[in-house]
Coordinates of C-alpha atoms in Angstrom, one line a residue:
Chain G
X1440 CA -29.7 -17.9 -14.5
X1441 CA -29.9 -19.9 -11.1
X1442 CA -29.6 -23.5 -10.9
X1443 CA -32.3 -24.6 -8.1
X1444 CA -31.9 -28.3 -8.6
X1445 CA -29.3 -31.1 -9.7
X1446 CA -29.9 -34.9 -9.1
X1447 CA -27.6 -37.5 -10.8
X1448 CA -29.6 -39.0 -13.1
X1449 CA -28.1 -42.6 -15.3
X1450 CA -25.1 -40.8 -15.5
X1451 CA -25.6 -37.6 -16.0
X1452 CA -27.1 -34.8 -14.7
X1453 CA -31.0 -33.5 -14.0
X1454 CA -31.0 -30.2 -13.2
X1455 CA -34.0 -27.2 -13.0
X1456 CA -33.2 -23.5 -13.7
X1457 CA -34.6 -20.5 -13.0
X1458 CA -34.0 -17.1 -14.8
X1459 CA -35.6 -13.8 -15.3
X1460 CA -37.0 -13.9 -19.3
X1461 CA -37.0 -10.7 -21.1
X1462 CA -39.8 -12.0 -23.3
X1463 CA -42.7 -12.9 -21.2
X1464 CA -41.4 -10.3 -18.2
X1465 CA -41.6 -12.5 -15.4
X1466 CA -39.3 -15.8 -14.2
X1467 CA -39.5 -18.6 -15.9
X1468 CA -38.1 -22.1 -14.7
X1469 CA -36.7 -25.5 -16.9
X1470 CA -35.7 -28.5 -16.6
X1471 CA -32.4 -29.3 -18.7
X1472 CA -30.9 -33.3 -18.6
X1473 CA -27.2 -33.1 -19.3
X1474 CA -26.1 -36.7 -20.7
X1475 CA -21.9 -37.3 -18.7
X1476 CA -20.8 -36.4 -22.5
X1477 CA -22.5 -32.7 -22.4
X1478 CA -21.3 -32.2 -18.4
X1479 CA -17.3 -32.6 -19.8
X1480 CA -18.1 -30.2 -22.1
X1481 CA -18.5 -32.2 -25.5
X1482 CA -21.4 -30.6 -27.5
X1483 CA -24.7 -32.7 -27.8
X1484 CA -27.7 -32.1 -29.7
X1485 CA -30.9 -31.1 -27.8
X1486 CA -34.8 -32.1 -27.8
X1487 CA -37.0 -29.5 -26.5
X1488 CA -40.0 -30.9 -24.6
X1489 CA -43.3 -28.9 -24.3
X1490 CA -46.0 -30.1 -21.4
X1491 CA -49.3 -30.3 -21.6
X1492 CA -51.9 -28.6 -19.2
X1493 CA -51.5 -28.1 -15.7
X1494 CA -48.1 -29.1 -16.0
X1495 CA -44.9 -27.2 -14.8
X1496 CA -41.1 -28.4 -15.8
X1497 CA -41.5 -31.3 -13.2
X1498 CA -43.7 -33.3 -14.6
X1499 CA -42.1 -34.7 -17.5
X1500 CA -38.5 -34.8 -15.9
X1501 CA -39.9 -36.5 -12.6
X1502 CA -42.4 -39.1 -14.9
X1503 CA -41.6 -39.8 -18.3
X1504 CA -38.3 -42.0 -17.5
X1505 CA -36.5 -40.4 -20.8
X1506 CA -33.3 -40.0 -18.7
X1507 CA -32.1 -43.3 -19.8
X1508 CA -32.7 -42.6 -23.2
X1509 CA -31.0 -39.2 -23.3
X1510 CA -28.1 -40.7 -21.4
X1511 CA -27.9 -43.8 -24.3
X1512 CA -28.1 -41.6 -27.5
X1513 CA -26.4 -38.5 -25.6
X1514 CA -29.3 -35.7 -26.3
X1515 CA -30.0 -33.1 -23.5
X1516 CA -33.5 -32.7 -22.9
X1517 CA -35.3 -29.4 -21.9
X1518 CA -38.5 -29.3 -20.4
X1519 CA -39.7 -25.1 -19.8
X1520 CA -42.8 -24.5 -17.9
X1521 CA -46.0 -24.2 -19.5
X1522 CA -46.5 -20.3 -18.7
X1523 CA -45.1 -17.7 -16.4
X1524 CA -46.0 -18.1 -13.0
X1525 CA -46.7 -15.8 -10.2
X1526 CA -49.3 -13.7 -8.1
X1527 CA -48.2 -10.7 -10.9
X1528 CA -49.2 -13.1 -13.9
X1529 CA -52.7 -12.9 -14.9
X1530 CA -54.8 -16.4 -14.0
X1531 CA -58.3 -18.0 -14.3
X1532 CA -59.8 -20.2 -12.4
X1533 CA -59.8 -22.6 -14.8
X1534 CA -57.5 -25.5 -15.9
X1535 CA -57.2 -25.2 -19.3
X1536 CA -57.0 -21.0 -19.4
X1537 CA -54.1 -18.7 -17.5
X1538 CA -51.0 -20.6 -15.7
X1539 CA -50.7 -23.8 -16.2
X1540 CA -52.2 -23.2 -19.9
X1541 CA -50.3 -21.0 -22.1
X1542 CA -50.6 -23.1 -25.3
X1543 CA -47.7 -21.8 -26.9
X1544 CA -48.6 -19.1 -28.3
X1545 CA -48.0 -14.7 -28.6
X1546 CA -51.0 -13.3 -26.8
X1547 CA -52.6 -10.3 -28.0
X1548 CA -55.1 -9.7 -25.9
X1549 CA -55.5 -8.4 -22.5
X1550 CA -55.3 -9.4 -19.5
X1551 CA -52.8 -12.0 -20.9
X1552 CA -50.5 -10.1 -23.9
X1553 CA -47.9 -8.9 -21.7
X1554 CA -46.6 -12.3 -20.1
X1555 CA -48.2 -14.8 -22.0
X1556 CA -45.4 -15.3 -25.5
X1557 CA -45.0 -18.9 -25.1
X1558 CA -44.2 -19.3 -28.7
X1559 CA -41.3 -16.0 -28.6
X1560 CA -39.9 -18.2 -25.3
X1561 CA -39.9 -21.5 -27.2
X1562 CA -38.6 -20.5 -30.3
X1563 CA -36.7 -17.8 -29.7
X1564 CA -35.1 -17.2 -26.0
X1565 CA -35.1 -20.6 -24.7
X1566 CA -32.9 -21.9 -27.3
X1567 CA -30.4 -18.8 -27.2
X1568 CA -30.6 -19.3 -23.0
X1569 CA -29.5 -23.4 -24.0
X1570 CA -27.0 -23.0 -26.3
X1571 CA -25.1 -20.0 -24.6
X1572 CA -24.8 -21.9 -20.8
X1573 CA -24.3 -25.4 -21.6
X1574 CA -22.7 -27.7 -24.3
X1575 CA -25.4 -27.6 -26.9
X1576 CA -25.0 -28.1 -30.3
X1577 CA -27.4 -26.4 -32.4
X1578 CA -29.2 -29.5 -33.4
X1579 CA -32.6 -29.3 -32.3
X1580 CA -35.5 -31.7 -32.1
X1581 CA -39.2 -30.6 -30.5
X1582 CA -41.6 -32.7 -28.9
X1583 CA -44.6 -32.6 -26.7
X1584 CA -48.1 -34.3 -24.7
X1585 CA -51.2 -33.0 -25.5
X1586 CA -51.2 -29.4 -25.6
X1587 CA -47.4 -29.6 -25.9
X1588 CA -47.4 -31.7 -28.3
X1589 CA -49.9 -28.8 -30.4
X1590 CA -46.7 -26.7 -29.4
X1591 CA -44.1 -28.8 -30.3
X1592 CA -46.1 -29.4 -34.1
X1593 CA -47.0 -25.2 -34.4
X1594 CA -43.3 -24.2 -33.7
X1595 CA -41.4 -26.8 -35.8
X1596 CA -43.8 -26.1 -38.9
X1597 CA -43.3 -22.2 -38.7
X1598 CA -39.7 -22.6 -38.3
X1599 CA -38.4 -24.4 -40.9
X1600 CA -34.7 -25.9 -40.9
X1601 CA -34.4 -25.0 -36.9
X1602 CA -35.8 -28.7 -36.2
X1603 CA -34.1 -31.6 -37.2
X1604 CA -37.4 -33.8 -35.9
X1605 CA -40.9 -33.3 -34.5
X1606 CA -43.0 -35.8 -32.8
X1607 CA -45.7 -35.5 -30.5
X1608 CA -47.8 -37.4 -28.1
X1609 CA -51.5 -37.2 -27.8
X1610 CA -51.6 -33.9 -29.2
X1611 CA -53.6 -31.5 -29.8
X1612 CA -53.7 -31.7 -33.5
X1613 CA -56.1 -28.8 -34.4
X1614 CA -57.1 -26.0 -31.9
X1615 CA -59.4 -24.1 -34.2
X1616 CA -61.6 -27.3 -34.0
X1617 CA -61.6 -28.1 -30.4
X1618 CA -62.9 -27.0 -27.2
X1619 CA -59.6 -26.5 -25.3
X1620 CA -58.6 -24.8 -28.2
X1621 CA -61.5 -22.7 -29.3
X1622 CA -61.5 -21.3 -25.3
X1623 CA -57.9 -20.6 -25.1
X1624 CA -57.2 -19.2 -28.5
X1625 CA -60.3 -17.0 -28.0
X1626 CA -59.0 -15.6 -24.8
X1627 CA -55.3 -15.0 -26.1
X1628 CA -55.8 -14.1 -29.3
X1629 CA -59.7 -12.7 -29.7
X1630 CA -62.4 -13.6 -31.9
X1631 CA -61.0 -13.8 -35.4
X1632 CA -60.4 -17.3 -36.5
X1633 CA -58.1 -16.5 -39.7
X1634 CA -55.6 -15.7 -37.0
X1635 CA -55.8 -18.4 -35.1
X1636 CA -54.2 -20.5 -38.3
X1637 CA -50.8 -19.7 -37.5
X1638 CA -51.4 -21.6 -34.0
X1639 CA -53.0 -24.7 -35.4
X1640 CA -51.1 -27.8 -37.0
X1641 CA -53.5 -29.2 -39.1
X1642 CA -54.0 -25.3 -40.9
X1643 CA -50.0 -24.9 -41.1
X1644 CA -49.0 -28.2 -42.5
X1645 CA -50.6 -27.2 -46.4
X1646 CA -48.5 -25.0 -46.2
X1647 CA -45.3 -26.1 -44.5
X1648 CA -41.8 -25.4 -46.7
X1649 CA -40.0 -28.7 -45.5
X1650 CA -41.0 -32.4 -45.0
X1651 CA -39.5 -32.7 -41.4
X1652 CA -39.6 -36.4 -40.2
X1653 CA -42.7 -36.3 -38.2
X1654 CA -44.0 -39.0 -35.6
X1655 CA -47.4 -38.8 -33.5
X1656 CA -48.5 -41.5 -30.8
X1657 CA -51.7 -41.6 -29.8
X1658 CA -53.5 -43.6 -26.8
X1659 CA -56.4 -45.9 -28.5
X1660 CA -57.7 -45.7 -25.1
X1661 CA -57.3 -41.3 -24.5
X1662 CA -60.7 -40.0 -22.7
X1663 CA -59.9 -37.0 -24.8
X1664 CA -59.3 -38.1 -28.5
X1665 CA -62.7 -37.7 -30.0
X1666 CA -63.4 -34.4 -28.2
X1667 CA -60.0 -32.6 -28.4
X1668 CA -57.1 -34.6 -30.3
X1669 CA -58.7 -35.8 -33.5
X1670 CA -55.3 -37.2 -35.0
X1671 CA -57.4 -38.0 -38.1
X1672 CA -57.3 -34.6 -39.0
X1673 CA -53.7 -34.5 -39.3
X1674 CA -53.2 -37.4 -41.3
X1675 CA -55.9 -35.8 -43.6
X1676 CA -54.1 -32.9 -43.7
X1677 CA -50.9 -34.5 -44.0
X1678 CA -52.1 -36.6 -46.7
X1679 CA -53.0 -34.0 -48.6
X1680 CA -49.7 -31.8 -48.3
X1681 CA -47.8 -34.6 -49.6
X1682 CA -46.2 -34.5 -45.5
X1683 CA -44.9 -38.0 -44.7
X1684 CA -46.4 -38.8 -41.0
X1685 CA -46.2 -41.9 -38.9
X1686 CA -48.8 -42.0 -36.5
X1687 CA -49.0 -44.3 -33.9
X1688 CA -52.7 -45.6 -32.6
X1689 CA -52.0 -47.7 -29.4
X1690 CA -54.6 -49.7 -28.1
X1691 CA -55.8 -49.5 -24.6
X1692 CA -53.6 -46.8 -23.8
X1693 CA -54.8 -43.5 -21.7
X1694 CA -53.4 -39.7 -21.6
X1695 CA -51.4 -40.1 -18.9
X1696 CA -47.6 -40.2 -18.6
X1697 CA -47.8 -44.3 -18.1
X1698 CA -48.2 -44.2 -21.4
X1699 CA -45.6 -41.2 -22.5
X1700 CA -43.1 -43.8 -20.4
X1701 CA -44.1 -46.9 -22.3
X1702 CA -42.7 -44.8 -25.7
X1703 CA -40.5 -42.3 -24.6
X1704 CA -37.8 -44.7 -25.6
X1705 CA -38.9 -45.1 -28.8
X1706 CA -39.5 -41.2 -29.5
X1707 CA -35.9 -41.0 -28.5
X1708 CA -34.9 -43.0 -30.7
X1709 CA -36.4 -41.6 -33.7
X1710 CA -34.7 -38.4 -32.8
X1711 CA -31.6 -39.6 -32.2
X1712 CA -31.3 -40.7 -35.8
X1713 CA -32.2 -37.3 -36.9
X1714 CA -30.2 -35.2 -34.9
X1715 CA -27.1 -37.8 -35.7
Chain N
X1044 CA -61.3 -54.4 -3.1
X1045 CA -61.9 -51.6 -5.4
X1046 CA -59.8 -50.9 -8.5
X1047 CA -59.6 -47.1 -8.2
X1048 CA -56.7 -46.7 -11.1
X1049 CA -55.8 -47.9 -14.3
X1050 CA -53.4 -47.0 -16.7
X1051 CA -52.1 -49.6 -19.7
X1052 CA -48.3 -49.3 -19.5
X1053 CA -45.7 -51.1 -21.6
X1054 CA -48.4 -53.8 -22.6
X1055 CA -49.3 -54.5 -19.0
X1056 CA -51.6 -52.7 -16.4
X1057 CA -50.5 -50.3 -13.6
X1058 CA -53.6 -50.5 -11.1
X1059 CA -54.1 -48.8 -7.8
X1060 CA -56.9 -50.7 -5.5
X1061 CA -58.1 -49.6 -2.3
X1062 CA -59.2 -52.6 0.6
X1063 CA -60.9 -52.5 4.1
X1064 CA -57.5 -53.8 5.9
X1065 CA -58.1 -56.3 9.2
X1066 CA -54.7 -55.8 10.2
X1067 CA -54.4 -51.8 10.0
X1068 CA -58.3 -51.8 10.9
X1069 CA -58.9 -49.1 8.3
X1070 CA -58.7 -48.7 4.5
X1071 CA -55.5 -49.9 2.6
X1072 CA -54.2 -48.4 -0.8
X1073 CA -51.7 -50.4 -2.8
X1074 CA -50.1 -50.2 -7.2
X1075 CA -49.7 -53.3 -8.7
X1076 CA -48.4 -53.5 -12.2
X1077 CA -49.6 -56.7 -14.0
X1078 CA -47.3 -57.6 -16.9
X1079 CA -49.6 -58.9 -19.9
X1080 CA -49.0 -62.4 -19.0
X1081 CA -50.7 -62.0 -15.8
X1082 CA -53.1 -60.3 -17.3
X1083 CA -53.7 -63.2 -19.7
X1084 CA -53.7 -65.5 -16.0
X1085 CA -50.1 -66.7 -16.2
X1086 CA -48.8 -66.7 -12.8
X1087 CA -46.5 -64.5 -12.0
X1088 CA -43.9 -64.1 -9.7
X1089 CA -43.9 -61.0 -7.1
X1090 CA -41.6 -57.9 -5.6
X1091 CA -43.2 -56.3 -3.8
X1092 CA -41.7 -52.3 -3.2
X1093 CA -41.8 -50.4 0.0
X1094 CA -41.5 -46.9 0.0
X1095 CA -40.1 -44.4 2.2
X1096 CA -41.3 -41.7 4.9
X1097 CA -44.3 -39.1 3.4
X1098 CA -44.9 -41.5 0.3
X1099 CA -47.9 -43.0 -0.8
X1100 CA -48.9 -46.0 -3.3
X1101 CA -48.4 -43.3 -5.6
X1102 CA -44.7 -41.8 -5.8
X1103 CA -43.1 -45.5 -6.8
X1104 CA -45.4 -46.3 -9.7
X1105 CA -45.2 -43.0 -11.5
X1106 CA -41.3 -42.1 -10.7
X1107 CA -39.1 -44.9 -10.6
X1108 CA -40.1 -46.7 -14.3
X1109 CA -40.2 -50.0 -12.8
X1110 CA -43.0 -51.3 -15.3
X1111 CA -40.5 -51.6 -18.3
X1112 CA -38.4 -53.9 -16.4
X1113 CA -41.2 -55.7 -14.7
X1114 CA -42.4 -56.0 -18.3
X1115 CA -39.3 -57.8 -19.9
X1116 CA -39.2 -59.9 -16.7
X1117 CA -42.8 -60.7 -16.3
X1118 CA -42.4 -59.8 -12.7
X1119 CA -45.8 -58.4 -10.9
X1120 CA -44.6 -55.2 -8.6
X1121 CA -47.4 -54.4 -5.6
X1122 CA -46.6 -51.2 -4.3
X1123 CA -48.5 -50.4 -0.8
X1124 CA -49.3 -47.1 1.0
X1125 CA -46.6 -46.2 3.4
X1126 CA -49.2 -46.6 6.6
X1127 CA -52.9 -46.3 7.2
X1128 CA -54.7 -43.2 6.5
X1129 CA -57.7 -41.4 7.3
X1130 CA -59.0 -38.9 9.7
X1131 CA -59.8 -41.4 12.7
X1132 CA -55.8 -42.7 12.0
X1133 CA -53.6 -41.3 14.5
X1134 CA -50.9 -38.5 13.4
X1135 CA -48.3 -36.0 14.4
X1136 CA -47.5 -33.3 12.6
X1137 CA -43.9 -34.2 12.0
X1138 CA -43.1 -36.2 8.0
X1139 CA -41.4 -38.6 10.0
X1140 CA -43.9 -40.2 12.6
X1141 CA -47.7 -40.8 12.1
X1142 CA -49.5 -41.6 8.6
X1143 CA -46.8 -41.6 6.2
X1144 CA -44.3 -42.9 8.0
X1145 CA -45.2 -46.3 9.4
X1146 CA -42.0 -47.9 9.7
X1147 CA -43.1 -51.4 8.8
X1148 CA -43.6 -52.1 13.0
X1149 CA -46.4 -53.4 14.8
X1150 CA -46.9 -50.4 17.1
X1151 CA -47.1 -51.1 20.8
X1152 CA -47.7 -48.3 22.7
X1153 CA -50.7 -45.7 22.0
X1154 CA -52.1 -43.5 20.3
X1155 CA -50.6 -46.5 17.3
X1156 CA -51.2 -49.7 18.7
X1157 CA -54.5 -49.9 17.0
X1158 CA -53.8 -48.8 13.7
X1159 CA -50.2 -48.8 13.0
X1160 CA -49.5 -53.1 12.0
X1161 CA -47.4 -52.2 8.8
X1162 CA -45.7 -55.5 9.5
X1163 CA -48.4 -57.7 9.6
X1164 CA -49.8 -55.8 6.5
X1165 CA -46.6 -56.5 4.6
X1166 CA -45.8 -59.9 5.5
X1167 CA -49.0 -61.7 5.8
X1168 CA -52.3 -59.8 4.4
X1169 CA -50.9 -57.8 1.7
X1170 CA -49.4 -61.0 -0.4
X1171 CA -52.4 -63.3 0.7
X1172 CA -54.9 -60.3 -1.2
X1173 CA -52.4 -60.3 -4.2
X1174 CA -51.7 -64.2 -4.2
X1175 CA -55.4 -64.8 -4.3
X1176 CA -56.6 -61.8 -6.3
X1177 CA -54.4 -61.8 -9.3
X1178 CA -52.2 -64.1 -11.3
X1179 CA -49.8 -64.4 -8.9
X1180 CA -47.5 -67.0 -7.7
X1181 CA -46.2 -67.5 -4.2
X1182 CA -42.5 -66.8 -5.7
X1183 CA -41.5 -63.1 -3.5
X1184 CA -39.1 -61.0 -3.3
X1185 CA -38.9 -57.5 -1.8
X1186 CA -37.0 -54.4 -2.2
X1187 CA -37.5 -50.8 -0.9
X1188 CA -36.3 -47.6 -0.3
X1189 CA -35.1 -45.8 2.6
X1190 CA -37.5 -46.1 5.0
X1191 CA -38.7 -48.8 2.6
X1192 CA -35.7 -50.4 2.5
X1193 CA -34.9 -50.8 6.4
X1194 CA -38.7 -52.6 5.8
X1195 CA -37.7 -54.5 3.0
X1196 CA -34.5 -55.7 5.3
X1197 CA -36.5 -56.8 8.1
X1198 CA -39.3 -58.7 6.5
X1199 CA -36.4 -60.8 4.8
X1200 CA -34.8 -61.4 7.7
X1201 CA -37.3 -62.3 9.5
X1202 CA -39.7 -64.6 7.4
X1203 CA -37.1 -67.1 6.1
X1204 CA -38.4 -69.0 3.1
X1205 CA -40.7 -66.6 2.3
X1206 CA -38.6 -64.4 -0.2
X1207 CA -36.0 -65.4 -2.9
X1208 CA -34.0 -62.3 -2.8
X1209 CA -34.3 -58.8 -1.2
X1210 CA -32.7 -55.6 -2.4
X1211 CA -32.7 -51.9 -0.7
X1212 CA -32.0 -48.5 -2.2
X1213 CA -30.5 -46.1 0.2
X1214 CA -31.8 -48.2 3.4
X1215 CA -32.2 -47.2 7.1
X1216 CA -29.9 -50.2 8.1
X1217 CA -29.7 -49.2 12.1
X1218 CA -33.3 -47.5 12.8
X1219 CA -31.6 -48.3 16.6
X1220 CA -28.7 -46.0 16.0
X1221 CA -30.1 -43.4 14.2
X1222 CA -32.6 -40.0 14.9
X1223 CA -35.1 -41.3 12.7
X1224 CA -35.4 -44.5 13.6
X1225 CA -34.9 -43.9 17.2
X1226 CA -38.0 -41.4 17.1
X1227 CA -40.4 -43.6 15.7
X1228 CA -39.2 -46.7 17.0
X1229 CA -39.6 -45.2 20.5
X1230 CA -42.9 -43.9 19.7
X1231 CA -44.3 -47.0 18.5
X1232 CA -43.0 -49.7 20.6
X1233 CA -41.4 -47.6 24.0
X1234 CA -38.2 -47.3 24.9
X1235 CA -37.5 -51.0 25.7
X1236 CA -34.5 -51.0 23.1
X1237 CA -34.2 -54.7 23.6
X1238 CA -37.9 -54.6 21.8
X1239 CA -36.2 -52.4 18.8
X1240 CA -33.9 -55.3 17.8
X1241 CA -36.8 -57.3 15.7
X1242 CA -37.3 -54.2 13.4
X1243 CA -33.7 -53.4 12.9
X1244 CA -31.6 -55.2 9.9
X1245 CA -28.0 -54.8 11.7
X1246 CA -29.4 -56.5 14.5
X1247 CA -31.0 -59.4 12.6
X1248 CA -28.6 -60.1 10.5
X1249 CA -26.3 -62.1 12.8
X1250 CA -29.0 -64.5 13.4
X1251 CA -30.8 -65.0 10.2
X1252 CA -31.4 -68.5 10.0
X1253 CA -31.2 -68.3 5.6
X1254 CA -28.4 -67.1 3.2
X1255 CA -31.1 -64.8 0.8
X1256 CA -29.5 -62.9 -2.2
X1257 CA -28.7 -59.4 -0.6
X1258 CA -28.4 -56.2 -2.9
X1259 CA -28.2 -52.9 -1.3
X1260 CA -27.4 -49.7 -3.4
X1261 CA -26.3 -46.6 -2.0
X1262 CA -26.0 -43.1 -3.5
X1263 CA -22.6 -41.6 -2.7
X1264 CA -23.7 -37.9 -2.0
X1265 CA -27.0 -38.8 -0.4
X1266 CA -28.0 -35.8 1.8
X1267 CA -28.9 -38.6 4.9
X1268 CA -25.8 -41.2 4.6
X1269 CA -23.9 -40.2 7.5
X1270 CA -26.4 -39.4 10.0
X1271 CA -29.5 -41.7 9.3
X1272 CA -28.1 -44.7 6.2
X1273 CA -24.9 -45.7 7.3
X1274 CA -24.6 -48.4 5.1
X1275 CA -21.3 -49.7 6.8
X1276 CA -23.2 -50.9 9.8
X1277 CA -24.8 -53.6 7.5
X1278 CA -21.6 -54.3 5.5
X1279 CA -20.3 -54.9 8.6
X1280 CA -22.8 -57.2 10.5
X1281 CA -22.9 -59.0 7.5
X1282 CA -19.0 -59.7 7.1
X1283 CA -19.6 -60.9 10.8
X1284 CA -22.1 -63.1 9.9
X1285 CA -21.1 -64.8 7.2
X1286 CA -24.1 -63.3 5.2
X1287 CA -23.2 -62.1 1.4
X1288 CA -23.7 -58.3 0.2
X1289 CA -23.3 -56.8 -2.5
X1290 CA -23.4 -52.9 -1.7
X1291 CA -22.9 -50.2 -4.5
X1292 CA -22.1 -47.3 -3.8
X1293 CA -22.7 -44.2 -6.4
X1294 CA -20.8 -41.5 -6.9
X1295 CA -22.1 -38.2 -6.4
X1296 CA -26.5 -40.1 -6.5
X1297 CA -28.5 -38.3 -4.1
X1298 CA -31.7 -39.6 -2.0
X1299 CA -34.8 -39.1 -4.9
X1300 CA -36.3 -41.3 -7.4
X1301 CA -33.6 -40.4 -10.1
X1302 CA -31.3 -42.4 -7.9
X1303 CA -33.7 -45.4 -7.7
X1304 CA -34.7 -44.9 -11.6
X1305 CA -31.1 -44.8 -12.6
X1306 CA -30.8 -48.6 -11.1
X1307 CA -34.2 -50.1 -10.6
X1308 CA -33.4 -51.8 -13.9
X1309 CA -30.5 -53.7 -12.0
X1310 CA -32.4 -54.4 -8.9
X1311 CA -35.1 -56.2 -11.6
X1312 CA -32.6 -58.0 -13.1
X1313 CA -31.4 -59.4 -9.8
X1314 CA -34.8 -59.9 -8.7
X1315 CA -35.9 -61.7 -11.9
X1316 CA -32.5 -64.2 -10.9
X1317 CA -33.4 -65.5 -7.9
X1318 CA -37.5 -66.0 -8.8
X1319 CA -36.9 -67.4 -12.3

């Protein structure tokens, strides 16, 4: 592990590492915000952060303001990348498929099965990485944006009692059902839809074996929530399951990371009391 | 003027509109953040942010999470491009002189003299657009970084009456005595140094005709201190002058945005002070 960047940050430290990963072959980077309390060695509970599309480990540590936050409760925040990188990773041309996109899952088809095991790296690696090089407890909380927060909801239902806390923002609720989701879990994982379950939120929840607290803002405003978020179809689902959910509809506001700022604090917050 | 951004962001609006600027004779970019009581047509009071070398309107609005504080203050924040742009705006090839890096002078020598009036745009058209545009008052202050904050500096000291306060994060306080100010100041206005004096704080302090609140903070490990910052020119023109400063110095802050967003929430709170 390399550390390629470290900024003071209200207090503590903001810093972005780089290390070879044995489980999708190739180097991955993240950002990690140690609170002063973590930096003298005292062991703090962590929130992992998964970005949406396009985005790499800068966005959220450069936009989203949650530095504060993290300093005041005393969580370290990690932010990975959303896929392997590099001219020896497979790409598309597109957005929303390839770097940039890996959606957080174990691909199984080719080109992309060899370096594309977002969800092993999330679950699995990252966490081991975390809590071996810096002082993290092994409380863990998961959140994401949009496709990361599809992430963040997949991996803390199909990992029950490894997450104190899930909450998401704008996310991407149910794959199966959606265009982003329908392209990329085509490509990653082929045609058969009864396997794409185990990558979709809205299928897992029925089935989930613990209530985790679970929170979900959504941007009244989001050019994308009739096409590709549909938060009604969690609350359906959640409903149903007997899965206590607070979702959040907030008027007027976009996709962007304005509004991932104007709640961060609040998201913090929630976790805080969980991981206490 | 053309709104070409808007994002809802804790309750109020960050914007980004684009102008046909007299002054810069070419097309101007500026963020403005209207709390909701603005947006409602309550006037508000105004900072106004300058930004330093290769930044645009953009880097301040989605890095520093001023709009939480400009929020709870009901302070509008206007947030203008570093210098003109465009393909018939003269350039060099270097991040320190040409379009990105303006300076805040009226250039006086060519290929700038036409273009390059960052002054005039700062002091007079910029708040005359905002003041008649928007729910603003004629209540100003200004802050800034680096670059930025030598501007800030100099438009304070020179326009007495015009701003309540003015603060400066990591400020060229000397552009005279240091490499990058002595580059572009000799490129815009020749290399009469006598002519420097108006655009240079050290040199304007002793004969400010007005006693404005001063705040200048000042990350201790800040890769450009010694050679381009020197803070301790300004502390000491200003213990010759009678002026007050408060200068804070951080331990171990560098030069980014995580140094301004660690503090921007004390700068507001000063700022809301003098305009309340």
């Amino acid at each position: 592990m390399e550390r390629i960047e470290r900024h003071v940050s209200h207090g503590g430290s903001q810093e972005v590492w780089k290390h070879a990963s044995s489980t999708v072959g190739g180097d991955m980077k993240f950002g990690i915000y140690l609170p002063e309390a973590a930096m003298r060695g005292q062991k703090c509970p962590v929130l992992y952060w998964l970005s949406g599309l396009t985005c790499t480990e800068q966005n959220f540590i450069t936009k989203a303001g949650v530095q504060r936050y993290a300093a005041e409760h005393r969580i370290i925040v990690v932010a990975p990348d959303t896929s392997p990188r590099g001219s020896d990773v497979p790409d598309s041309p597109d957005y929303d498929l390839g770097q940039g996109a890996g959606f957080y899952v174990n691909a199984t088809r080719e080109p992309w099965a060899k370096h594309f095991r977002m969800y092993d790296y999330v679950v699995s690696e990252l966490p081991a990485l975390v809590e071996a090089g810096f002082a993290a407890s092994e409380a863990r909380s998961i959140s994401g944006h949009s496709m990361g927060g599809h992430g963040a909801l997949v991996v803390a239902l199909r990992n029950p009692g490894r997450y104190r806390s899930v909450s998401a923002f704008s996310p991407i609720v149910a794959p199966s059902q959606v265009p982003w989701g329908e392209k990329a879990l085509t490509a990653y994982l082929g045609d058969d839809r009864e396997g794409w379950n185990q990558y979709d939120a809205v299928a897992l929840v029925g089935s989930a074996r613990e209530r985790l607290p679970l929170l979900v803002e959504q941007g009244g405003g989001d050019e994308f929530l009739n096409a590709q978020l549909r938060p009604e179809l969690l609350q359906a689902a959640c409903a149903k399951a007997g899965q206590p959910l607070t979702l959040n509809v907030r008027e007027g506001y976009d996709h962007s990371y304005y509004f991932i700022a104007s709640f961060i604090g609040e998201h913090m917050a929630f976790h805080a009391k969980a991981l206490a």
